Short mmCIF file of C-alpha atoms in Angstrom, two decimals:
data_model
loop_
_atom_site.label_atom_id
_atom_site.label_comp_id
_atom_site.label_asym_id
_atom_site.label_seq_id
_atom_site.Cartn_x
_atom_site.Cartn_y
_atom_site.Cartn_z
CA UNK A 276 -17.58 31.62 -3.00
CA UNK A 277 -14.35 30.66 -1.62
CA UNK A 278 -14.88 27.77 1.42
CA UNK A 279 -12.15 27.61 4.09
CA UNK A 280 -11.75 24.89 6.57
CA UNK A 281 -10.77 25.27 10.34
CA UNK A 282 -10.12 23.15 13.23
CA UNK A 283 -11.24 24.30 16.67
CA UNK A 284 -10.01 23.98 19.52
CA UNK A 285 -11.12 20.35 20.11
CA UNK A 286 -9.80 19.45 17.41
CA UNK A 287 -6.54 20.89 18.05
CA UNK A 288 -6.19 19.98 21.38
CA UNK A 289 -6.88 15.89 20.21
CA UNK A 290 -4.17 16.70 17.02
CA UNK A 291 -1.62 17.68 19.66
CA UNK A 292 -2.18 14.42 21.69
CA UNK A 293 -1.87 13.04 18.15
CA UNK A 294 1.74 14.10 17.50
CA UNK A 295 2.91 13.43 21.62
CA UNK A 296 1.76 10.10 20.68
CA UNK A 297 3.43 9.31 17.99
CA UNK A 298 6.61 10.40 19.15
CA UNK A 299 5.94 8.44 21.72
CA UNK A 300 6.01 5.37 20.00
CA UNK A 301 9.59 6.43 18.01
CA UNK A 302 10.73 6.04 21.56
CA UNK A 303 9.00 2.57 22.76
CA UNK A 304 10.41 1.60 19.25
CA UNK A 305 14.01 3.25 19.84
CA UNK A 306 14.69 2.38 22.96
CA UNK A 307 13.66 -1.71 22.08
CA UNK A 308 16.47 -2.02 19.50
CA UNK A 309 18.89 -2.93 21.63
CA UNK A 310 16.21 -5.34 23.20
CA UNK A 311 15.68 -7.26 19.57
CA UNK A 312 19.59 -6.96 18.21
CA UNK A 313 20.55 -9.16 21.53
CA UNK A 314 17.32 -11.36 20.96
CA UNK A 315 17.79 -11.83 17.54
CA UNK A 316 21.20 -13.15 17.54
CA UNK A 317 20.41 -16.40 18.80
CA UNK A 318 17.09 -16.51 17.57
CA UNK A 319 15.65 -17.13 13.67
CA UNK A 320 13.78 -13.11 13.19
CA UNK A 321 11.10 -14.52 11.17
CA UNK A 322 10.21 -16.87 14.57
CA UNK A 323 10.76 -13.62 16.99
CA UNK A 324 8.12 -11.32 14.59
CA UNK A 325 6.19 -14.43 14.74
CA UNK A 326 5.77 -14.42 18.28
CA UNK A 327 6.08 -10.69 18.91
CA UNK A 328 2.89 -10.13 16.98
CA UNK A 329 0.85 -13.14 17.99
CA UNK A 330 1.50 -12.13 21.42
CA UNK A 331 0.35 -8.33 21.15
CA UNK A 332 -2.99 -10.03 19.18
CA UNK A 333 -3.45 -12.34 22.06
CA UNK A 334 -2.92 -9.68 24.09
CA UNK A 335 -5.03 -7.17 22.69
CA UNK A 336 -7.66 -9.68 22.44
CA UNK A 337 -7.67 -10.74 25.98
CA UNK A 338 -7.48 -7.73 27.45
CA UNK A 339 -11.05 -6.51 25.15
CA UNK A 340 -12.34 -9.80 23.70
CA UNK A 341 -16.22 -7.92 22.99
CA UNK A 342 -14.22 -5.66 20.63
CA UNK A 343 -12.96 -8.85 19.39
CA UNK A 344 -16.84 -10.66 18.97
CA UNK A 345 -18.57 -6.83 17.60
CA UNK A 346 -15.68 -7.14 14.96
CA UNK A 347 -17.36 -5.85 11.85
CA UNK A 348 -16.58 -6.59 8.28
CA UNK A 349 -15.21 -3.19 7.36
CA UNK A 350 -12.56 -3.13 10.19
CA UNK A 351 -11.91 -6.72 9.33
CA UNK A 352 -11.34 -6.24 5.89
CA UNK A 353 -9.52 -3.51 5.81
CA UNK A 354 -7.77 -4.16 9.39
CA UNK A 355 -6.55 -7.12 7.36
CA UNK A 356 -5.63 -5.63 4.33
CA UNK A 357 -3.39 -2.96 6.49
CA UNK A 358 -1.64 -5.85 9.09
CA UNK A 359 -0.99 -7.73 5.26
CA UNK A 360 0.77 -4.72 4.56
CA UNK A 361 2.68 -3.77 8.07
CA UNK A 362 3.79 -8.13 7.96
CA UNK A 363 5.19 -7.77 4.39
CA UNK A 364 6.99 -4.74 4.81
CA UNK A 365 8.75 -6.52 8.12
CA UNK A 366 9.20 -9.88 6.16
CA UNK A 367 11.32 -7.97 2.85
CA UNK A 368 13.33 -5.84 5.75
CA UNK A 369 14.29 -9.02 7.00
CA UNK A 370 14.56 -10.48 3.55
CA UNK A 371 17.17 -7.58 2.62
CA UNK A 372 18.75 -8.07 6.14
CA UNK A 373 20.45 -10.79 4.47
CA UNK A 374 21.79 -9.56 1.56
CA UNK A 375 23.17 -5.81 3.19
CA UNK A 376 24.20 -3.99 6.16
CA UNK A 377 21.69 -3.17 8.96
CA UNK A 378 23.10 0.58 8.40
CA UNK A 379 21.87 0.60 4.76
CA UNK A 380 18.69 -1.18 5.71
CA UNK A 381 17.59 1.91 8.26
CA UNK A 382 18.40 4.29 5.66
CA UNK A 383 16.29 2.85 2.56
CA UNK A 384 13.80 1.22 5.14
CA UNK A 385 13.31 5.18 6.56
CA UNK A 386 12.83 6.61 2.53
CA UNK A 387 9.44 6.08 3.77
CA UNK A 388 8.97 9.35 4.17
CA UNK A 389 9.47 10.12 1.14
CA UNK A 390 7.70 7.52 -0.27
CA UNK A 391 4.84 8.48 1.89
CA UNK A 392 3.94 11.74 -0.10
CA UNK A 393 4.42 10.55 -3.40
CA UNK A 394 2.16 8.04 -3.40
CA UNK A 395 -0.14 9.70 -2.01
CA UNK A 396 -0.15 12.50 -4.88
CA UNK A 397 0.13 8.79 -6.98
CA UNK A 398 -2.43 7.20 -5.68
CA UNK A 399 -4.89 9.58 -4.71
CA UNK A 400 -4.12 13.14 -6.12
CA UNK A 401 -2.73 15.08 -3.17
CA UNK A 402 -1.81 18.11 -3.75
CA UNK A 403 2.17 19.21 -1.66
CA UNK A 404 2.83 22.38 -0.59
CA UNK A 405 6.51 22.89 -1.47
CA UNK A 406 7.45 23.16 2.58
CA UNK A 407 5.88 19.71 3.36
CA UNK A 408 8.10 17.95 0.00
CA UNK A 409 11.57 20.16 1.68
CA UNK A 410 10.37 18.41 4.97
CA UNK A 411 10.45 14.68 3.90
CA UNK A 412 13.86 15.77 2.09
CA UNK A 413 15.33 17.12 4.66
CA UNK A 414 13.87 14.08 7.15
CA UNK A 415 15.56 11.52 4.77
CA UNK A 416 19.10 13.74 4.74
CA UNK A 417 18.93 13.28 8.29
CA UNK A 418 18.35 9.30 8.49
CA UNK A 419 21.09 9.07 5.58
CA UNK A 420 23.55 11.17 8.22
CA UNK A 421 22.42 8.87 11.01
CA UNK A 422 22.61 5.88 9.86
CA UNK A 423 24.81 5.56 5.85
CA UNK A 424 28.07 4.52 6.01
CA UNK A 425 28.54 3.44 2.58
CA UNK A 426 25.94 1.95 0.12
CA UNK A 427 25.76 -0.18 -2.75
CA UNK A 428 22.44 -1.46 -4.73
CA UNK A 429 21.83 -5.17 -5.42
CA UNK A 430 19.23 -7.93 -4.16
CA UNK A 431 18.94 -6.67 -0.46
CA UNK A 432 18.83 -3.08 -1.64
CA UNK A 433 15.98 -3.77 -3.62
CA UNK A 434 13.97 -5.85 -1.11
CA UNK A 435 14.58 -2.70 1.59
CA UNK A 436 13.34 -0.66 -0.82
CA UNK A 437 10.10 -2.40 -1.33
CA UNK A 438 9.96 -2.59 1.92
CA UNK A 439 10.22 0.72 2.42
CA UNK A 440 7.18 1.19 -0.41
CA UNK A 441 4.89 -1.45 2.10
CA UNK A 442 6.06 1.54 5.02
CA UNK A 443 4.63 3.86 3.26
CA UNK A 444 0.92 2.31 2.07
CA UNK A 445 0.46 1.14 5.21
CA UNK A 446 0.71 4.39 6.72
CA UNK A 447 -1.79 5.59 3.84
CA UNK A 448 -3.77 3.06 4.90
CA UNK A 449 -4.91 3.82 8.37
CA UNK A 450 -4.78 7.70 7.46
CA UNK A 451 -7.54 6.76 4.79
CA UNK A 452 -9.38 3.58 7.14
CA UNK A 453 -8.76 3.71 10.44
CA UNK A 454 -10.87 7.61 10.58
CA UNK A 455 -14.93 6.27 12.07
CA UNK A 456 -13.39 2.98 13.44
CA UNK A 457 -12.22 1.18 16.78
CA UNK A 458 -8.58 1.73 16.60
CA UNK A 459 -8.75 -1.06 19.32
CA UNK A 460 -10.28 -3.91 16.82
CA UNK A 461 -8.68 -2.53 13.82
CA UNK A 462 -4.64 -2.48 15.57
CA UNK A 463 -6.23 -6.94 16.83
CA UNK A 464 -7.13 -7.26 13.64
CA UNK A 465 -3.38 -5.97 11.80
CA UNK A 466 -1.45 -7.79 14.75
CA UNK A 467 -2.90 -10.87 13.65
CA UNK A 468 -2.92 -10.15 10.41
CA UNK A 469 1.10 -9.53 10.47
CA UNK A 470 1.10 -12.75 12.75
CA UNK A 471 0.56 -14.89 10.35
CA UNK A 472 2.59 -12.75 7.11
CA UNK A 473 5.36 -13.39 9.68
CA UNK A 474 4.44 -17.69 10.04
CA UNK A 475 4.67 -17.92 6.05
CA UNK A 476 8.07 -16.66 6.77
CA UNK A 477 9.31 -19.93 8.94
CA UNK A 478 8.04 -22.27 7.42
CA UNK A 479 11.32 -23.13 6.01
CA UNK A 480 12.30 -24.65 9.38
CA UNK A 481 9.47 -24.09 11.94
CA UNK A 482 8.99 -21.30 14.49
CA UNK A 483 11.38 -21.92 16.78
CA UNK A 484 10.46 -21.57 20.90
CA UNK A 485 12.16 -18.65 22.79
CA UNK A 486 14.79 -20.02 24.76
CA UNK A 487 16.13 -18.50 28.20
CA UNK A 488 14.91 -15.04 30.12
CA UNK A 489 16.34 -12.92 28.32
CA UNK A 490 14.64 -13.99 25.08
CA UNK A 491 11.18 -14.52 26.47
CA UNK A 492 12.00 -10.95 27.74
CA UNK A 493 12.79 -9.45 24.26
CA UNK A 494 9.50 -10.93 22.84
CA UNK A 495 7.22 -9.99 25.54
CA UNK A 496 8.74 -6.31 25.60
CA UNK A 497 8.03 -6.25 22.35
CA UNK A 498 4.85 -7.95 21.83
CA UNK A 499 3.00 -5.89 24.36
CA UNK A 500 4.92 -1.99 24.45
CA UNK A 501 6.23 -2.25 20.88
CA UNK A 502 3.76 -4.24 19.20
CA UNK A 503 0.22 -3.29 21.25
CA UNK A 504 0.08 -0.16 22.49
CA UNK A 505 2.84 1.48 19.73
CA UNK A 506 -0.35 0.25 16.71
CA UNK A 507 -2.74 1.00 18.55
CA UNK A 508 -1.84 4.55 19.44
CA UNK A 509 -0.76 4.69 15.86
CA UNK A 510 -3.68 3.75 14.29
CA UNK A 511 -5.92 6.46 16.84
CA UNK A 512 -3.13 9.14 16.19
CA UNK A 513 -3.28 9.19 12.61
CA UNK A 514 -7.01 10.32 12.74
CA UNK A 515 -6.15 13.06 13.63
CA UNK A 516 -2.78 13.95 11.76
CA UNK A 517 -2.04 13.41 7.93
CA UNK A 518 -0.24 10.23 6.69
CA UNK A 519 3.18 12.59 5.44
CA UNK A 520 2.96 14.38 9.24
CA UNK A 521 2.52 11.03 10.65
CA UNK A 522 5.92 9.60 8.73
CA UNK A 523 8.15 12.80 9.38
CA UNK A 524 7.04 12.46 12.84
CA UNK A 525 7.71 8.66 12.98
CA UNK A 526 11.49 9.03 11.59
CA UNK A 527 12.37 10.57 15.49
CA UNK A 528 12.82 6.83 16.04
CA UNK A 529 16.39 6.41 14.87
CA UNK A 530 17.15 9.25 17.14
CA UNK A 531 15.34 8.04 20.14
CA UNK A 532 17.38 4.87 19.43
CA UNK A 533 20.74 6.28 19.30
CA UNK A 534 20.19 8.56 22.81
CA UNK A 535 19.22 5.17 24.20
CA UNK A 536 21.86 3.82 22.83
CA UNK A 537 24.27 6.47 24.43
CA UNK A 538 21.85 6.42 27.61
CA UNK A 539 22.16 1.62 28.10
CA UNK A 540 24.32 0.67 25.65
CA UNK A 541 27.59 2.16 25.81
CA UNK A 542 27.72 3.54 22.80
CA UNK A 543 29.46 7.26 21.26
CA UNK A 544 27.04 9.47 18.98
CA UNK A 545 29.35 10.74 15.82
CA UNK A 546 28.85 14.11 14.81
CA UNK A 547 27.41 12.61 11.50
CA UNK A 548 24.96 11.39 14.11
CA UNK A 549 24.24 14.79 15.79
CA UNK A 550 23.79 16.49 12.64
CA UNK A 551 21.33 13.89 11.24
CA UNK A 552 19.46 14.13 14.55
CA UNK A 553 18.80 17.58 13.93
CA UNK A 554 17.52 17.81 10.27
CA UNK A 555 15.11 15.11 11.63
CA UNK A 556 14.13 17.37 14.13
CA UNK A 557 13.90 20.88 11.99
CA UNK A 558 12.06 18.25 9.64
CA UNK A 559 9.62 18.06 12.21
CA UNK A 560 8.92 21.78 13.07
CA UNK A 561 8.73 22.18 9.21
CA UNK A 562 5.58 19.47 8.72
CA UNK A 563 4.28 21.35 11.65
CA UNK A 564 4.11 24.97 10.27
CA UNK A 565 0.58 26.26 9.40
CA UNK A 566 0.27 25.92 5.54
CA UNK A 567 2.39 22.94 5.10
CA UNK A 568 0.06 20.87 3.22
CA UNK A 569 -1.68 22.35 0.22
CA UNK A 570 -5.41 22.93 -0.53
CA UNK A 571 -7.71 24.48 1.71
CA UNK A 572 -6.81 22.38 4.47
CA UNK A 573 -5.09 18.98 5.78
CA UNK A 574 -8.03 17.71 5.30
CA UNK A 575 -7.16 17.48 1.33
CA UNK A 576 -5.02 14.28 2.74
CA UNK A 577 -6.02 10.77 3.97
CA UNK A 578 -6.30 12.02 7.82
CA UNK A 579 -8.89 12.29 10.46
CA UNK A 580 -12.20 14.31 9.59
CA UNK A 581 -11.18 14.83 5.70
CA UNK A 582 -13.78 13.28 3.35
CA UNK A 583 -11.52 11.99 1.00
CA UNK A 584 -10.85 9.38 4.15
CA UNK A 585 -13.90 7.95 5.39
CA UNK A 586 -14.89 4.93 3.03
CA UNK A 587 -18.19 4.63 5.40
CA UNK A 588 -18.41 8.40 7.45
CA UNK A 589 -15.87 9.37 10.08
CA UNK A 590 -14.20 11.38 13.00
CA UNK A 591 -15.73 14.54 11.03
CA UNK A 592 -18.97 13.10 10.41
CA UNK A 593 -19.48 11.44 13.80
CA UNK A 594 -18.77 14.57 16.19
CA UNK A 595 -19.21 17.65 13.64
CA UNK A 596 -18.52 19.64 17.05
CA UNK A 597 -14.75 19.43 15.42
CA UNK A 598 -15.20 21.33 12.94
CA UNK A 599 -16.34 24.63 11.55
CA UNK A 600 -16.75 25.75 7.72
CA UNK A 601 -16.77 29.87 6.80
CA UNK A 602 -17.98 30.87 3.44
CA UNK A 603 -16.94 33.98 1.79
#
């Protein structure tokens, strides 16, 4: 007897909303690229990240204090673990940037697109179809054309590669731990933990207070929009899409960064940048094609509604109307 899993229309709408939400997140991150670039010229990166994540956590906690008071042990523990991965990823990326160029750092960080399905296979024995692997590799090729302008491999590149591993693990962690949990509370815990990790990085010189309206504007914009809003949306969205699909969608960030660099920064896009953007969009199309994940359904991969994704009961269990099983 074969079993197949079919998504009902209600879940299809949620999945579409999740994809749109992730695209909005990448647009926010891309738009703030110029802001962050200018702010970190006169402010240590670790101090900037500490203020960014700390303010984001405080703003979210102050907006809905009842969520913080009702934090359960599972949300606190798993949220802290996911936030730890997020914080370590940013710390490694920052350390790597001291020894390599921003372009090479961007390419190596973008390798999380390939590392996500690879780690899903290694850690969870997730079977992925050739189409999904093709999408991941296509997105990586697009990232290479957008950001890479010659590379060597030293300590900076090694640290940045480890950063990409942490970003991939963070995506997988969200896919397995966020279903069935309050996305808002989960995000607060992640951001607070990331702030603590970045605070550790300021130990040698201490935390520097932002000086001037420009620095404070950059901190507040990135804290509220690029951190609090973005990671809450990402946490919610990964209840409804697989970790691999989320990884490929998030590769749109350099595309949006290039777009806003032209519109707001006066930069010019090269032919290779345009070609890379086209490859990223192609990869998104491939990962959205029905059957891009192996097995009976996309639920085999850590995601919303999947049995593998819920340690204490997930979206499908609490909302059974989202799913319908058929036997034949």
